[in-house]
PDB file of C-alpha atoms in Angstrom:
ATOM      1  CA  MET I   1       0.178   0.082  -0.007  1.00 83.00           C
ATOM      2  CA  ASP I   2       1.468   3.155  -0.885  1.00 95.00           C
ATOM      3  CA  HIS I   3       0.774   5.237   2.281  1.00 96.00           C
ATOM      4  CA  GLU I   4       2.216   8.611   0.560  1.00 97.00           C
ATOM      5  CA  ALA I   5       0.037   8.719  -2.432  1.00 97.00           C
ATOM      6  CA  LEU I   6      -2.938   7.863  -0.230  1.00 98.00           C
ATOM      7  CA  LEU I   7      -2.121  10.732   2.382  1.00 98.00           C
ATOM      8  CA  ARG I   8      -1.514  12.913  -0.695  1.00 98.00           C
ATOM      9  CA  ARG I   9      -5.246  11.825  -1.741  1.00 98.00           C
ATOM     10  CA  ALA I  10      -6.564  12.597   1.915  1.00 98.00           C
ATOM     11  CA  ILE I  11      -4.763  16.276   1.784  1.00 98.00           C
ATOM     12  CA  GLY I  12      -6.477  16.917  -1.653  1.00 98.00           C
ATOM     13  CA  ILE I  13      -9.738  16.020   0.263  1.00 98.00           C
ATOM     14  CA  ALA I  14      -9.160  18.143   2.774  1.00 98.00           C
ATOM     15  CA  ASP I  15      -8.345  21.213   0.273  1.00 98.00           C
ATOM     16  CA  ARG I  16     -11.656  20.366  -1.087  1.00 98.00           C
ATOM     17  CA  ALA I  17     -13.333  20.653   2.305  1.00 98.00           C
ATOM     18  CA  ARG I  18     -11.838  23.857   2.933  1.00 97.00           C
ATOM     19  CA  ALA I  19     -12.463  25.355  -0.283  1.00 97.00           C
ATOM     20  CA  ALA I  20     -16.468  24.210   0.384  1.00 98.00           C
ATOM     21  CA  GLY I  21     -16.289  26.227   3.993  1.00 96.00           C
ATOM     22  CA  ASN I  22     -15.415  23.520   6.244  1.00 97.00           C
ATOM     23  CA  HIS I  23     -12.350  22.433   8.237  1.00 96.00           C
ATOM     24  CA  PRO I  24      -9.744  21.168   6.090  1.00 97.00           C
ATOM     25  CA  PHE I  25      -9.450  17.790   6.924  1.00 98.00           C
ATOM     26  CA  GLY I  26     -10.032  14.859   4.360  1.00 98.00           C
ATOM     27  CA  ALA I  27     -10.397  10.933   4.665  1.00 98.00           C
ATOM     28  CA  LEU I  28     -10.710   7.582   2.662  1.00 98.00           C
ATOM     29  CA  LEU I  29     -10.900   4.063   3.497  1.00 98.00           C
ATOM     30  CA  VAL I  30      -8.666   1.452   1.495  1.00 98.00           C
ATOM     31  CA  THR I  31      -9.034  -2.092   1.013  1.00 97.00           C
ATOM     32  CA  ALA I  32      -6.115  -4.396   1.407  1.00 93.00           C
ATOM     33  CA  ASP I  33      -5.125  -4.595  -2.247  1.00 93.00           C
ATOM     34  CA  GLY I  34      -4.978  -0.478  -2.176  1.00 94.00           C
ATOM     35  CA  ARG I  35      -8.479   0.187  -3.768  1.00 96.00           C
ATOM     36  CA  VAL I  36     -10.006   3.367  -2.258  1.00 98.00           C
ATOM     37  CA  ALA I  37     -13.277   1.893  -1.221  1.00 98.00           C
ATOM     38  CA  ALA I  38     -14.751   5.526  -0.055  1.00 98.00           C
ATOM     39  CA  GLU I  39     -14.031   8.743   0.598  1.00 98.00           C
ATOM     40  CA  ALA I  40     -15.383  11.688   2.937  1.00 98.00           C
ATOM     41  CA  GLU I  41     -14.645  15.096   4.018  1.00 98.00           C
ATOM     42  CA  ASN I  42     -15.120  17.427   7.079  1.00 98.00           C
ATOM     43  CA  THR I  43     -18.757  18.797   6.978  1.00 98.00           C
ATOM     44  CA  VAL I  44     -18.899  20.682  10.208  1.00 96.00           C
ATOM     45  CA  VAL I  45     -19.782  24.140   9.080  1.00 96.00           C
ATOM     46  CA  THR I  46     -21.669  23.357   6.191  1.00 97.00           C
ATOM     47  CA  GLY I  47     -23.672  20.282   7.931  1.00 97.00           C
ATOM     48  CA  HIS I  48     -24.027  22.303  11.049  1.00 97.00           C
ATOM     49  CA  ASP I  49     -22.683  19.166  12.804  1.00 96.00           C
ATOM     50  CA  VAL I  50     -19.669  19.250  15.509  1.00 94.00           C
ATOM     51  CA  THR I  51     -19.721  15.326  14.873  1.00 95.00           C
ATOM     52  CA  GLY I  52     -19.258  15.850  11.038  1.00 97.00           C
ATOM     53  CA  HIS I  53     -15.296  15.367  11.114  1.00 98.00           C
ATOM     54  CA  ALA I  54     -14.099  13.559   7.867  1.00 98.00           C
ATOM     55  CA  GLU I  55     -13.224  10.564   9.736  1.00 98.00           C
ATOM     56  CA  THR I  56     -17.150   9.974  11.372  1.00 98.00           C
ATOM     57  CA  ASN I  57     -18.313  10.843   7.928  1.00 98.00           C
ATOM     58  CA  LEU I  58     -16.324   8.326   6.590  1.00 98.00           C
ATOM     59  CA  VAL I  59     -17.060   5.600   9.277  1.00 98.00           C
ATOM     60  CA  SER I  60     -21.024   6.505   8.994  1.00 97.00           C
ATOM     61  CA  ILE I  61     -20.542   5.710   5.206  1.00 97.00           C
ATOM     62  CA  ALA I  62     -18.451   2.558   5.429  1.00 97.00           C
ATOM     63  CA  SER I  63     -20.449   0.710   8.071  1.00 96.00           C
ATOM     64  CA  GLN I  64     -23.646   1.155   5.890  1.00 97.00           C
ATOM     65  CA  ARG I  65     -21.704  -0.059   3.019  1.00 97.00           C
ATOM     66  CA  PHE I  66     -19.301  -3.118   4.636  1.00 97.00           C
ATOM     67  CA  GLU I  67     -19.592  -5.890   6.558  1.00 96.00           C
ATOM     68  CA  PRO I  68     -17.408  -5.882   9.654  1.00 95.00           C
ATOM     69  CA  GLU I  69     -15.285  -8.566   8.104  1.00 96.00           C
ATOM     70  CA  GLU I  70     -14.501  -6.233   5.133  1.00 97.00           C
ATOM     71  CA  LEU I  71     -13.707  -3.169   7.589  1.00 97.00           C
ATOM     72  CA  ALA I  72     -11.411  -5.287   9.449  1.00 97.00           C
ATOM     73  CA  ALA I  73      -9.271  -5.362   6.188  1.00 97.00           C
ATOM     74  CA  MET I  74      -9.478  -2.075   5.460  1.00 98.00           C
ATOM     75  CA  THR I  75      -6.951   1.262   6.514  1.00 98.00           C
ATOM     76  CA  LEU I  76      -8.343   4.572   7.004  1.00 98.00           C
ATOM     77  CA  VAL I  77      -5.959   7.422   5.620  1.00 98.00           C
ATOM     78  CA  THR I  78      -6.519  10.522   6.855  1.00 98.00           C
ATOM     79  CA  SER I  79      -4.909  14.053   6.353  1.00 98.00           C
ATOM     80  CA  CYS I  80      -4.481  14.332  10.377  1.00 97.00           C
ATOM     81  CA  GLU I  81      -4.318  12.026  13.221  1.00 98.00           C
ATOM     82  CA  PRO I  82      -7.827  11.341  14.657  1.00 98.00           C
ATOM     83  CA  CYS I  83      -9.237  12.858  17.136  1.00 95.00           C
ATOM     84  CA  ALA I  84     -10.613  11.082  20.273  1.00 95.00           C
ATOM     85  CA  MET I  85     -14.260  11.279  18.913  1.00 96.00           C
ATOM     86  CA  CYS I  86     -12.893   9.781  15.702  1.00 97.00           C
ATOM     87  CA  SER I  87     -10.476   7.497  17.064  1.00 97.00           C
ATOM     88  CA  GLY I  88     -13.537   5.980  18.971  1.00 97.00           C
ATOM     89  CA  ALA I  89     -15.832   5.869  15.989  1.00 97.00           C
ATOM     90  CA  ILE I  90     -13.121   3.827  14.128  1.00 98.00           C
ATOM     91  CA  HIS I  91     -12.789   1.551  16.717  1.00 97.00           C
ATOM     92  CA  TRP I  92     -16.615   1.011  16.937  1.00 96.00           C
ATOM     93  CA  ALA I  93     -16.487   0.556  13.066  1.00 97.00           C
ATOM     94  CA  GLY I  94     -13.945  -2.060  13.452  1.00 97.00           C
ATOM     95  CA  ILE I  95     -11.737  -0.807  10.797  1.00 98.00           C
ATOM     96  CA  GLY I  96      -8.218  -2.318  11.276  1.00 98.00           C
ATOM     97  CA  ALA I  97      -5.637   0.201  10.480  1.00 98.00           C
ATOM     98  CA  VAL I  98      -5.175   3.915  10.695  1.00 98.00           C
ATOM     99  CA  VAL I  99      -2.856   5.805   8.456  1.00 98.00           C
ATOM    100  CA  TYR I 100      -2.437  10.125   8.896  1.00 98.00           C
ATOM    101  CA  GLY I 101      -0.467  13.119   8.080  1.00 98.00           C
ATOM    102  CA  LEU I 102      -0.259  15.627  10.515  1.00 97.00           C
ATOM    103  CA  SER I 103       0.053  14.913  14.455  1.00 95.00           C
ATOM    104  CA  GLU I 104      -2.716  16.003  16.664  1.00 91.00           C
ATOM    105  CA  GLU I 105       0.466  18.029  18.308  1.00 91.00           C
ATOM    106  CA  GLY I 106       1.017  19.552  15.427  1.00 91.00           C
ATOM    107  CA  LEU I 107      -2.167  20.837  14.600  1.00 89.00           C
ATOM    108  CA  LEU I 108      -2.530  21.686  18.157  1.00 86.00           C
ATOM    109  CA  ALA I 109       0.373  24.093  17.566  1.00 85.00           C
ATOM    110  CA  MET I 110      -1.173  25.707  14.333  1.00 82.00           C
ATOM    111  CA  THR I 111      -4.725  26.297  16.263  1.00 81.00           C
ATOM    112  CA  GLY I 112      -3.736  27.098  19.808  1.00 75.00           C
ATOM    113  CA  ASP I 113      -7.031  27.945  21.613  1.00 73.00           C
ATOM    114  CA  ASP I 114      -9.602  28.688  18.448  1.00 68.00           C
ATOM    115  CA  PRO I 115     -12.659  27.708  19.424  1.00 69.00           C
ATOM    116  CA  ALA I 116     -13.131  25.928  16.305  1.00 67.00           C
ATOM    117  CA  ASN I 117     -10.792  23.188  16.946  1.00 70.00           C
ATOM    118  CA  PRO I 118     -11.075  22.762  21.228  1.00 70.00           C
ATOM    119  CA  THR I 119      -8.804  19.573  21.093  1.00 75.00           C
ATOM    120  CA  LEU I 120      -8.532  16.728  23.489  1.00 77.00           C
ATOM    121  CA  ALA I 121      -4.765  16.555  23.519  1.00 81.00           C
ATOM    122  CA  LEU I 122      -5.013  12.487  23.207  1.00 89.00           C
ATOM    123  CA  PRO I 123      -3.337  10.559  20.559  1.00 95.00           C
ATOM    124  CA  CYS I 124      -5.037   8.002  18.433  1.00 97.00           C
ATOM    125  CA  ARG I 125      -2.876   5.590  19.614  1.00 97.00           C
ATOM    126  CA  THR I 126      -4.085   5.816  23.163  1.00 96.00           C
ATOM    127  CA  VAL I 127      -7.582   5.924  22.461  1.00 96.00           C
ATOM    128  CA  LEU I 128      -7.124   2.911  20.144  1.00 97.00           C
ATOM    129  CA  ALA I 129      -5.354   1.033  22.458  1.00 96.00           C
ATOM    130  CA  ALA I 130      -8.012   1.151  25.196  1.00 95.00           C
ATOM    131  CA  GLY I 131      -9.974  -0.941  22.914  1.00 92.00           C
ATOM    132  CA  ARG I 132     -10.347  -4.827  22.852  1.00 88.00           C
ATOM    133  CA  ARG I 133      -8.717  -5.509  19.443  1.00 88.00           C
ATOM    134  CA  GLY I 134      -5.617  -4.171  17.630  1.00 90.00           C
ATOM    135  CA  VAL I 135      -5.659  -1.382  15.727  1.00 96.00           C
ATOM    136  CA  GLU I 136      -2.518  -0.561  13.380  1.00 97.00           C
ATOM    137  CA  VAL I 137      -1.669   2.981  13.617  1.00 98.00           C
ATOM    138  CA  THR I 138       1.103   4.461  11.337  1.00 98.00           C
ATOM    139  CA  GLY I 139       1.974   8.266  11.116  1.00 98.00           C
ATOM    140  CA  PRO I 140       2.641  10.972  11.498  1.00 98.00           C
ATOM    141  CA  LEU I 141       3.849  10.801   7.762  1.00 98.00           C
ATOM    142  CA  LEU I 142       4.184  14.193   5.189  1.00 98.00           C
ATOM    143  CA  GLU I 143       3.427  16.180   8.132  1.00 96.00           C
ATOM    144  CA  ASP I 144       4.793  19.325   5.882  1.00 96.00           C
ATOM    145  CA  GLU I 145       2.056  18.816   3.023  1.00 97.00           C
ATOM    146  CA  ALA I 146      -0.832  18.104   5.282  1.00 97.00           C
ATOM    147  CA  ARG I 147      -0.061  21.312   7.376  1.00 96.00           C
ATOM    148  CA  ALA I 148       0.067  23.036   4.207  1.00 96.00           C
ATOM    149  CA  SER I 149      -3.826  22.710   4.118  1.00 96.00           C
ATOM    150  CA  HIS I 150      -4.323  24.306   7.605  1.00 94.00           C
ATOM    151  CA  GLU I 151      -1.865  27.370   6.987  1.00 93.00           C
ATOM    152  CA  GLY I 152      -3.976  30.462   7.212  1.00 90.00           C
ATOM    153  CA  PHE I 153      -7.290  28.537   8.333  1.00 91.00           C
ATOM    154  CA  TRP I 154      -6.986  28.996  12.058  1.00 84.00           C
ATOM    155  CA  HIS I 155      -6.723  31.881  14.328  1.00 76.00           C
ATOM    156  CA  PRO I 156      -2.893  32.242  15.355  1.00 60.00           C
ATOM    157  CA  PRO I 157      -2.057  30.413  18.769  1.00 52.00           C
ATOM    158  CA  ALA I 158      -2.443  32.482  21.807  1.00 51.00           C
TER     159      ALA I 158
END
């Protein structure tokens, strides 16, 4: 699986979300053979839904389309490290692996106390490790490229 090419596609989805007026996050679901099975972008602003993160939107799509056995063999690729809420959704969906670009720590350095990103400083590895099944986590990768989607979007850190 070409993690870098897939991350670049997720970053492109994040750019599309930003262009649509949403927060710059994008995610896609990849089969074991590297085929993109679904994708989703953040819709928090346009959907008037604080849970409309790219990963939760993708989990909703995926859980309706695929059987649990299929999801267990898939990888969720996302432009930024999944937050605690999204990590929980990934766990509950039974997705087998996560690959992410920009770390939560790197994102927090950009957003500071911006009320639009009231982050929980809780790494996805910590959340996913608390579950009863293993979820393979790879990241951060291509942080500079993933960070570019967020430049100038958030209020400067306080």
